Tab-separated table of C-alpha atoms and ligand atoms in Angstrom:
chain	number	residue	atom	x	y	z
A	1	MET	CA	3.171	176.305	133.337
A	2	PRO	CA	1.881	180.537	133.688
A	3	PHE	CA	-0.496	180.449	136.888
A	4	SER	CA	-3.432	181.343	134.072
A	5	LYS	CA	-3.416	178.075	132.826
A	6	LYS	CA	-2.789	176.231	136.028
A	7	LEU	CA	-5.894	177.986	136.965
A	8	LYS	CA	-7.418	176.475	134.364
A	9	GLN	CA	-7.351	173.613	134.106
A	10	LEU	CA	-7.799	172.767	137.532
A	11	LEU	CA	-11.231	174.949	136.652
A	12	PHE	CA	-12.644	172.934	133.578
A	13	SER	CA	-10.616	169.699	134.471
A	14	ARG	CA	-13.500	167.440	134.516
A	15	THR	CA	-13.450	166.145	138.893
A	16	LYS	CA	-11.901	161.802	139.329
A	17	LYS	CA	-15.497	159.614	138.521
A	18	THR	CA	-15.919	157.157	141.304
A	19	ASN	CA	-20.014	157.099	140.790
A	20	TRP	CA	-21.381	153.857	139.913
A	21	ASP	CA	-23.370	155.345	136.876
A	22	GLY	CA	-25.500	152.419	135.826
A	23	LEU	CA	-24.007	149.659	133.905
A	24	ILE	CA	-25.578	151.602	130.481
A	25	GLU	CA	-23.301	154.342	131.078
A	26	GLU	CA	-20.870	151.384	131.844
A	27	TYR	CA	-20.933	149.812	128.419
A	28	LYS	CA	-22.164	151.344	127.092
A	29	THR	CA	-19.822	150.093	123.723
A	30	TRP	CA	-20.958	146.997	123.730
A	31	LEU	CA	-24.904	148.140	124.680
A	32	PRO	CA	-27.498	149.446	121.195
A	33	VAL	CA	-28.101	152.835	123.047
A	34	THR	CA	-26.594	155.952	120.873
A	35	SER	CA	-26.535	159.629	122.854
A	36	LYS	CA	-29.319	159.840	121.454
A	37	THR	CA	-30.350	157.585	123.857
A	38	PRO	CA	-31.753	159.154	126.813
A	39	ILE	CA	-30.631	156.782	129.557
A	40	ILE	CA	-32.479	156.310	132.187
A	41	THR	CA	-31.168	153.897	135.400
A	42	LEU	CA	-31.443	153.398	139.117
A	43	LYS	CA	-27.640	152.649	139.256
A	44	GLU	CA	-28.147	149.225	138.177
A	45	GLY	CA	-25.212	146.344	138.280
A	46	ALA	CA	-22.381	145.759	139.681
A	47	THR	CA	-23.070	143.809	141.870
A	48	PRO	CA	-20.812	140.970	144.295
A	49	LEU	CA	-18.936	137.952	143.418
A	50	ILE	CA	-18.924	136.181	146.775
A	51	LYS	CA	-17.093	133.288	147.384
A	52	VAL	CA	-19.001	130.984	149.336
A	53	GLN	CA	-16.818	128.166	151.272
A	54	SER	CA	-19.649	126.439	152.811
A	55	ILE	CA	-20.972	125.250	149.024
A	56	SER	CA	-16.896	124.887	148.708
A	57	ASN	CA	-16.371	121.965	151.121
A	58	ARG	CA	-19.404	120.113	150.513
A	59	ILE	CA	-18.142	120.046	146.846
A	60	GLY	CA	-14.955	119.564	147.314
A	61	LYS	CA	-11.878	118.732	144.936
A	62	GLY	CA	-10.371	121.449	144.932
A	63	VAL	CA	-12.995	123.363	143.862
A	64	GLN	CA	-13.814	127.322	144.179
A	65	VAL	CA	-17.079	127.964	144.019
A	66	TYR	CA	-18.730	132.086	144.131
A	67	VAL	CA	-22.469	133.235	143.969
A	68	LYS	CA	-23.173	136.851	141.587
A	69	TYR	CA	-25.676	138.148	144.291
A	70	ASP	CA	-27.956	139.798	141.450
A	71	GLY	CA	-30.515	140.024	144.078
A	72	LEU	CA	-28.411	143.415	145.620
A	73	ASN	CA	-30.459	145.821	142.922
A	74	PRO	CA	-31.993	148.683	142.939
A	75	THR	CA	-35.001	146.745	143.167
A	76	GLY	CA	-33.517	143.212	144.617
A	77	SER	CA	-33.016	141.050	141.429
A	78	PHE	CA	-32.023	140.822	137.897
A	79	LYS	CA	-34.395	141.780	136.351
A	80	ASP	CA	-33.222	145.778	136.314
A	81	ARG	CA	-30.112	144.994	134.151
A	82	GLY	CA	-32.511	144.237	131.290
A	83	MET	CA	-34.874	146.997	132.653
A	84	THR	CA	-32.475	149.642	131.938
A	85	MET	CA	-31.817	149.097	129.052
A	86	ALA	CA	-35.732	148.783	128.107
A	87	ILE	CA	-37.317	151.421	129.203
A	88	SER	CA	-34.100	153.501	128.295
A	89	LYS	CA	-35.094	152.180	124.731
A	90	ALA	CA	-39.220	152.682	125.347
A	91	LYS	CA	-38.258	155.946	125.862
A	92	GLU	CA	-36.430	156.836	122.793
A	93	ASN	CA	-38.730	155.799	121.431
A	94	GLY	CA	-40.944	157.783	122.752
A	95	CYS	CA	-43.521	155.335	124.839
A	96	GLU	CA	-45.438	156.531	127.148
A	97	ALA	CA	-46.850	153.244	128.682
A	98	VAL	CA	-45.152	149.790	129.004
A	99	ILE	CA	-46.844	145.833	130.031
A	100	CYS	CA	-45.008	143.275	131.296
A	101	ALA	CA	-46.455	140.069	132.900
A	102	SER	CA	-45.146	138.691	135.881
A	103	THR	CA	-44.174	135.708	138.372
A	104	GLY	CA	-43.398	139.644	140.188
A	105	ASN	CA	-39.578	140.579	140.153
A	106	THR	CA	-40.049	141.925	135.832
A	107	SER	CA	-43.407	144.048	136.970
A	108	ALA	CA	-42.008	145.246	140.558
A	109	SER	CA	-38.119	146.191	137.841
A	110	ALA	CA	-40.729	147.341	135.632
A	111	ALA	CA	-42.549	149.877	137.088
A	112	ALA	CA	-40.153	151.145	139.019
A	113	TYR	CA	-37.959	152.248	135.706
A	114	ALA	CA	-41.304	153.181	134.026
A	115	SER	CA	-41.338	155.779	137.392
A	116	LYS	CA	-38.660	157.010	136.909
A	117	GLY	CA	-38.245	157.105	132.666
A	118	ASP	CA	-42.557	158.918	133.533
A	119	MET	CA	-44.066	156.410	131.970
A	120	ARG	CA	-47.533	154.253	132.946
A	121	SER	CA	-47.055	150.636	133.699
A	122	PHE	CA	-49.091	147.944	133.051
A	123	VAL	CA	-48.549	144.127	135.272
A	124	ILE	CA	-50.597	141.264	134.895
A	125	ILE	CA	-49.446	138.741	137.664
A	126	PRO	CA	-51.111	135.167	138.777
A	127	ASP	CA	-53.334	135.961	141.612
A	128	GLY	CA	-52.325	134.551	144.748
A	129	TYR	CA	-49.124	133.113	143.109
A	130	VAL	CA	-46.879	136.447	143.483
A	131	ALA	CA	-44.621	136.440	147.132
A	132	GLN	CA	-45.387	140.027	148.877
A	133	GLY	CA	-42.587	141.981	148.895
A	134	LYS	CA	-43.102	141.941	145.279
A	135	LEU	CA	-46.498	143.021	145.093
A	136	ALA	CA	-44.992	145.592	147.111
A	137	GLN	CA	-42.856	146.778	145.143
A	138	ALA	CA	-44.844	147.066	142.020
A	139	LEU	CA	-47.460	148.856	143.445
A	140	VAL	CA	-45.233	151.693	145.858
A	141	TYR	CA	-43.643	152.258	141.987
A	142	GLY	CA	-46.701	152.838	140.728
A	143	ALA	CA	-48.217	150.047	138.365
A	144	GLU	CA	-51.678	148.994	137.841
A	145	VAL	CA	-51.649	145.250	138.850
A	146	ILE	CA	-54.018	143.492	137.084
A	147	ALA	CA	-53.579	139.853	139.154
A	148	ILE	CA	-55.670	136.554	136.730
A	149	LYS	CA	-56.962	134.048	137.650
A	150	GLY	CA	-54.289	132.249	134.797
A	151	ASN	CA	-51.045	131.501	134.898
A	152	PHE	CA	-47.589	133.555	134.040
A	153	ASP	CA	-48.174	131.290	130.989
A	154	LYS	CA	-51.092	132.507	129.905
A	155	ALA	CA	-50.786	136.308	131.866
A	156	LEU	CA	-47.840	136.227	128.376
A	157	ASP	CA	-50.094	135.205	126.191
A	158	ILE	CA	-52.529	137.957	127.028
A	159	VAL	CA	-49.709	140.914	126.895
A	160	ARG	CA	-47.601	139.878	123.526
A	161	GLU	CA	-51.262	140.584	121.943
A	162	LEU	CA	-52.521	143.415	123.953
A	163	SER	CA	-48.808	145.609	123.213
A	164	SER	CA	-49.266	143.916	119.596
A	165	LYS	CA	-52.723	145.850	119.016
A	166	TYR	CA	-51.717	148.650	121.099
A	167	PRO	CA	-49.354	151.643	121.043
A	168	ILE	CA	-47.960	150.157	124.622
A	169	THR	CA	-44.326	148.736	124.998
A	170	LEU	CA	-44.253	145.454	125.742
A	171	VAL	CA	-40.649	145.292	128.642
A	172	ASN	CA	-41.253	140.928	128.704
A	173	SER	CA	-37.666	138.474	127.989
A	174	VAL	CA	-39.021	138.336	124.161
A	175	ASN	CA	-38.267	143.113	124.033
A	176	PRO	CA	-34.583	142.057	122.523
A	177	TYR	CA	-33.494	145.284	124.747
A	178	ARG	CA	-34.384	142.722	127.864
A	179	LEU	CA	-31.473	140.770	127.484
A	180	GLN	CA	-28.611	142.486	126.255
A	181	GLY	CA	-29.332	144.579	128.923
A	182	GLN	CA	-28.616	141.087	130.867
A	183	LYS	CA	-25.190	139.604	129.609
A	184	THR	CA	-23.398	142.407	130.977
A	185	ALA	CA	-23.710	140.565	134.546
A	186	ALA	CA	-21.823	137.748	132.438
A	187	PHE	CA	-19.298	141.218	131.675
A	188	GLU	CA	-18.977	141.728	135.548
A	189	ILE	CA	-18.323	138.023	136.581
A	190	ILE	CA	-15.199	137.973	134.306
A	191	GLU	CA	-13.619	141.389	134.980
A	192	ASN	CA	-13.961	140.182	138.458
A	193	LEU	CA	-12.383	136.981	137.506
A	194	GLY	CA	-10.234	137.786	134.811
A	195	ASN	CA	-11.865	135.102	132.833
A	196	ALA	CA	-14.568	133.177	132.925
A	197	PRO	CA	-15.950	130.729	135.098
A	198	ASP	CA	-15.678	126.922	134.201
A	199	TRP	CA	-19.155	126.441	135.284
A	200	LEU	CA	-22.211	128.837	135.576
A	201	CYS	CA	-24.703	127.398	137.032
A	202	ILE	CA	-28.512	129.622	137.429
A	203	PRO	CA	-31.965	129.035	136.954
A	204	MET	CA	-34.398	128.681	134.463
A	205	GLY	CA	-37.786	130.070	134.126
A	206	ASN	CA	-38.445	132.150	130.658
A	207	ALA	CA	-35.029	131.507	130.230
A	208	GLY	CA	-33.959	134.657	128.833
A	209	ASN	CA	-31.105	135.573	131.367
A	210	ILE	CA	-29.190	132.135	130.421
A	211	SER	CA	-29.662	133.178	127.233
A	212	ALA	CA	-28.704	136.913	128.044
A	213	TYR	CA	-25.785	135.328	129.756
A	214	TRP	CA	-24.664	133.310	127.259
A	215	MET	CA	-24.373	136.229	124.811
A	216	GLY	CA	-22.203	138.084	126.693
A	217	PHE	CA	-19.401	136.158	127.472
A	218	GLN	CA	-19.581	134.902	124.065
A	219	GLU	CA	-18.602	138.610	123.277
A	220	PHE	CA	-16.067	138.848	125.657
A	221	PHE	CA	-14.701	135.791	124.729
A	222	GLN	CA	-14.222	136.790	121.194
A	223	ALA	CA	-13.051	140.360	122.214
A	224	LYS	CA	-10.491	138.575	123.916
A	225	LYS	CA	-11.541	139.752	127.484
A	226	ALA	CA	-11.915	135.703	128.205
A	227	THR	CA	-9.623	132.656	127.677
A	228	GLN	CA	-12.878	130.691	127.561
A	229	LEU	CA	-16.497	130.359	127.925
A	230	PRO	CA	-18.243	128.322	131.079
A	231	ARG	CA	-20.716	125.809	130.048
A	232	MET	CA	-24.338	127.280	130.857
A	233	MET	CA	-25.634	124.390	133.216
A	234	GLY	CA	-29.822	125.380	133.221
A	235	PHE	CA	-31.907	124.331	136.207
A	236	GLN	CA	-35.268	124.428	136.459
A	237	ALA	CA	-38.300	122.828	139.756
A	238	SER	CA	-38.694	120.137	139.769
A	239	GLY	CA	-42.338	120.186	139.477
A	240	SER	CA	-42.130	123.384	136.839
A	241	ALA	CA	-39.307	122.333	134.408
A	242	PRO	CA	-40.679	122.097	130.975
A	243	LEU	CA	-37.028	122.925	129.490
A	244	VAL	CA	-35.402	119.534	131.178
A	245	GLU	CA	-38.814	117.755	129.786
A	246	GLY	CA	-38.338	118.324	126.653
A	247	LYS	CA	-41.876	119.577	127.220
A	248	SER	CA	-44.187	122.083	128.006
A	249	ILE	CA	-46.156	121.931	131.960
A	250	SER	CA	-49.194	122.670	131.224
A	251	ASN	CA	-50.042	123.451	135.410
A	252	PRO	CA	-46.549	124.269	136.382
A	253	GLU	CA	-46.270	124.238	140.451
A	254	THR	CA	-42.661	124.987	142.633
A	255	ILE	CA	-42.080	126.828	146.247
A	256	ALA	CA	-40.247	129.007	144.133
A	257	THR	CA	-42.861	130.822	142.591
A	258	ALA	CA	-40.410	133.135	140.190
A	259	ILE	CA	-39.689	130.079	138.206
A	260	ARG	CA	-43.375	128.773	138.101
A	261	ILE	CA	-43.824	128.528	133.608
A	262	GLY	CA	-44.096	126.228	131.849
A	263	ASN	CA	-43.907	127.248	128.588
A	264	PRO	CA	-40.494	129.333	128.643
A	265	VAL	CA	-41.157	131.709	125.025
A	266	ASN	CA	-36.614	132.071	125.113
A	267	LYS	CA	-36.589	127.789	124.880
A	268	GLU	CA	-35.138	128.014	121.379
A	269	LYS	CA	-31.976	130.376	123.119
A	270	ALA	CA	-32.011	128.229	125.676
A	271	LEU	CA	-31.586	125.254	123.786
A	272	LEU	CA	-29.188	126.824	121.683
A	273	ALA	CA	-26.921	128.049	124.772
A	274	ARG	CA	-27.045	124.613	126.110
A	275	LYS	CA	-25.216	123.390	122.530
A	276	THR	CA	-22.778	125.754	122.094
A	277	SER	CA	-21.887	125.635	125.564
A	278	ASN	CA	-21.493	121.370	126.046
A	279	GLY	CA	-24.380	122.545	129.155
A	280	LYS	CA	-26.903	120.540	131.227
A	281	PHE	CA	-30.252	121.040	131.780
A	282	SER	CA	-31.135	119.626	134.876
A	283	SER	CA	-34.778	119.780	137.993
A	284	VAL	CA	-33.916	120.005	141.502
A	285	THR	CA	-36.852	119.917	143.998
A	286	ASP	CA	-38.195	122.166	146.784
A	287	SER	CA	-36.193	120.483	148.479
A	288	GLU	CA	-33.146	120.586	147.873
A	289	ILE	CA	-33.856	124.121	146.768
A	290	ILE	CA	-35.320	124.609	150.734
A	291	GLU	CA	-31.923	123.319	151.675
A	292	ALA	CA	-29.604	125.079	150.031
A	293	TYR	CA	-31.557	128.760	150.550
A	294	LYS	CA	-31.167	127.506	154.145
A	295	ILE	CA	-27.344	127.537	153.749
A	296	LEU	CA	-26.682	130.290	151.921
A	297	GLY	CA	-28.804	132.346	154.022
A	298	LYS	CA	-27.068	130.073	157.596
A	299	GLU	CA	-23.110	129.147	156.531
A	300	GLU	CA	-22.927	132.894	154.761
A	301	GLY	CA	-25.097	135.577	155.584
A	302	ILE	CA	-26.835	135.510	152.030
A	303	PHE	CA	-30.464	135.645	152.000
A	304	CYS	CA	-32.322	134.817	147.954
A	305	GLU	CA	-35.133	134.405	147.039
A	306	PRO	CA	-36.041	130.398	146.585
A	307	ALA	CA	-35.326	130.510	142.093
A	308	SER	CA	-32.463	131.435	142.908
A	309	ALA	CA	-31.844	128.928	145.433
A	310	ALA	CA	-31.906	126.648	142.533
A	311	SER	CA	-28.916	127.199	141.031
A	312	VAL	CA	-26.797	126.301	143.682
A	313	ALA	CA	-29.065	123.459	144.905
A	314	GLY	CA	-28.468	122.526	141.375
A	315	LEU	CA	-24.307	122.414	141.762
A	316	LEU	CA	-25.334	120.442	144.971
A	317	ARG	CA	-26.743	117.722	142.758
A	318	LEU	CA	-24.286	117.788	140.108
A	319	LYS	CA	-21.420	118.098	142.624
A	320	ASN	CA	-20.051	114.496	141.426
A	321	GLU	CA	-19.956	115.638	137.549
A	322	VAL	CA	-17.848	119.129	139.340
A	323	PRO	CA	-13.668	118.770	137.380
A	324	LYS	CA	-11.749	119.907	139.589
A	325	ASN	CA	-9.545	122.737	140.813
A	326	SER	CA	-12.870	124.694	139.123
A	327	THR	CA	-14.861	127.437	139.540
A	328	ILE	CA	-17.591	128.177	139.832
A	329	VAL	CA	-20.175	130.728	139.426
A	330	CYS	CA	-24.632	130.411	140.898
A	331	VAL	CA	-26.869	133.863	139.594
A	332	LEU	CA	-28.380	134.655	143.128
A	333	THR	CA	-31.073	136.127	140.644
A	334	GLY	CA	-33.423	137.845	143.501
A	335	ASN	CA	-33.207	139.082	147.039
A	336	GLY	CA	-34.783	136.770	149.851
A	337	LEU	CA	-36.815	139.490	151.075
A	338	LYS	CA	-39.275	139.394	148.213
A	339	ASP	CA	-40.694	135.927	150.058
A	340	PRO	CA	-40.843	137.383	153.245
A	341	ASP	CA	-43.061	134.247	153.556
A	342	CYS	CA	-41.201	131.581	152.468
A	343	ALA	CA	-38.191	133.096	155.106
A	344	ILE	CA	-40.991	132.597	158.355
A	345	LYS	CA	-41.606	129.095	157.394
A	346	ASN	CA	-38.307	127.612	156.291
A	347	ASN	CA	-35.358	128.718	159.436
A	348	ASP	CA	-34.160	127.001	161.069
A	349	SER	CA	-33.527	129.288	164.282
A	350	VAL	CA	-35.660	129.271	167.115
A	351	PHE	CA	-38.227	132.128	167.271
A	352	HIS	CA	-39.503	132.650	171.524
A	353	THR	CA	-42.461	134.660	171.562
A	354	GLY	CA	-45.002	137.035	173.513
A	355	VAL	CA	-41.364	136.376	176.640
A	356	ASN	CA	-42.346	138.320	179.494
A	357	ALA	CA	-40.139	141.202	179.195
A	358	ASP	CA	-37.683	141.246	181.996
A	359	ILE	CA	-34.408	140.195	182.980
A	360	ASN	CA	-34.133	137.072	184.278
A	361	SER	CA	-36.394	135.268	181.928
A	362	ILE	CA	-34.769	136.898	178.966
A	363	THR	CA	-31.647	134.910	181.082
A	364	LYS	CA	-32.622	131.621	181.417
A	365	ILE	CA	-33.346	131.607	177.674
A	366	ILE	CA	-30.129	132.354	176.783
A	367	GLY	CA	-28.888	130.353	179.133
A	368	PHE	CA	-26.666	132.072	181.406
B	401	LIG	N1	-34.293	134.171	139.519
B	401	LIG	C1	-36.042	134.893	139.421
B	401	LIG	C2	-35.820	135.857	141.134
B	401	LIG	C3	-36.583	135.310	138.397
B	401	LIG	O1	-37.780	136.877	138.874
B	401	LIG	C4	-36.605	134.791	137.074
B	401	LIG	C5	-37.688	135.225	136.340
B	401	LIG	C6	-36.347	133.941	137.060
B	401	LIG	C7	-34.496	133.222	137.853
B	401	LIG	C8	-36.369	132.925	135.870
B	401	LIG	O2	-35.398	134.213	135.282
B	401	LIG	O3	-37.269	133.919	133.041
B	401	LIG	O4	-34.704	135.152	132.819
B	401	LIG	O5	-35.446	132.178	132.861
B	401	LIG	N2	-38.783	136.030	136.603
B	401	LIG	C9	-39.814	136.578	135.443
B	401	LIG	C10	-40.574	137.852	136.132
B	401	LIG	C11	-40.703	135.231	134.699
B	401	LIG	O6	-41.305	137.761	135.988
B	401	LIG	O7	-40.146	138.725	137.375
B	401	LIG	P1	-35.861	133.768	133.675
């Protein structure tokens, strides 16, 4: 090859991409975006799938359990997958402000992506029932936070009405772009495992995420990227389990405030996912949630929030139904740092306070 051609090639060839550019860039052909869509991204997605031997051991039977640690997204929850899509499409449509109701994570994510996309954000939250970390995020990302004397369900009714009357885009999971973005987590799992798992265990609140995962698994299955579909195993906290009980709950209660929801908007989609996947919905108590939360922290070094631990608690509850040699993925939807109060109250560690700052006192405590 002549030197000039070689030089040209060297100068104009694209450098090899080694960076992850976010899930829209990665899965463009599977998403409702065009070359005109401005991509608003914080490089969400590509979260790790981690083998959790301590959970596999508790189940036995040659079962392999993994967690999809979506708490490692930019704002610490799976909401970022949906928010990059919802905010990018809102931007494409010329929107200047977004609104959501939230138990905390949606508000943090909406606020972050709205700021990145140069839009205003308004978030309506149940006063006193949002974990500190999530509230801190929404404030720091620049949202206008409105805490109401009412629960999430009430907040959602209000934002739905507001967004139908005024020029403000709703970014809760009734916005179809949210589920489109969230389905990419199923794609990543299939790519990591080489196939879909036998069971997908997932916490349910508004039931958007389970519906999104099911969509993702089906799309990759139809495209022959997987040879099987998982059973969709959805879990709710027992004080807040409308999908398990088959009726709305007017005063939902649980330590897992993220899923403290009595009337899930994506109910029909979730019920269809259960039916078509031959899945199952069950509830877990707050103490089962905390037990799973502690095991993940203490035995796996994985810190998730209580709502996320419901997926592992649910799997442990259904232990006897797990097929031999199966592969199971539990979705850890949010990062444990979101809810420091819960962490400080619920652990088995020893915390010595007010210790004298001398080597002897400390040596004694350590036990030398
Ligand atoms: N896990 C976490 C950590 C959540 O924040 C949520 C929902 C869920 C699970 C349930 O997901 O609603 O799609 O079934 N949080 C919403 C919020 C309601 O406002 O942040 P879902």
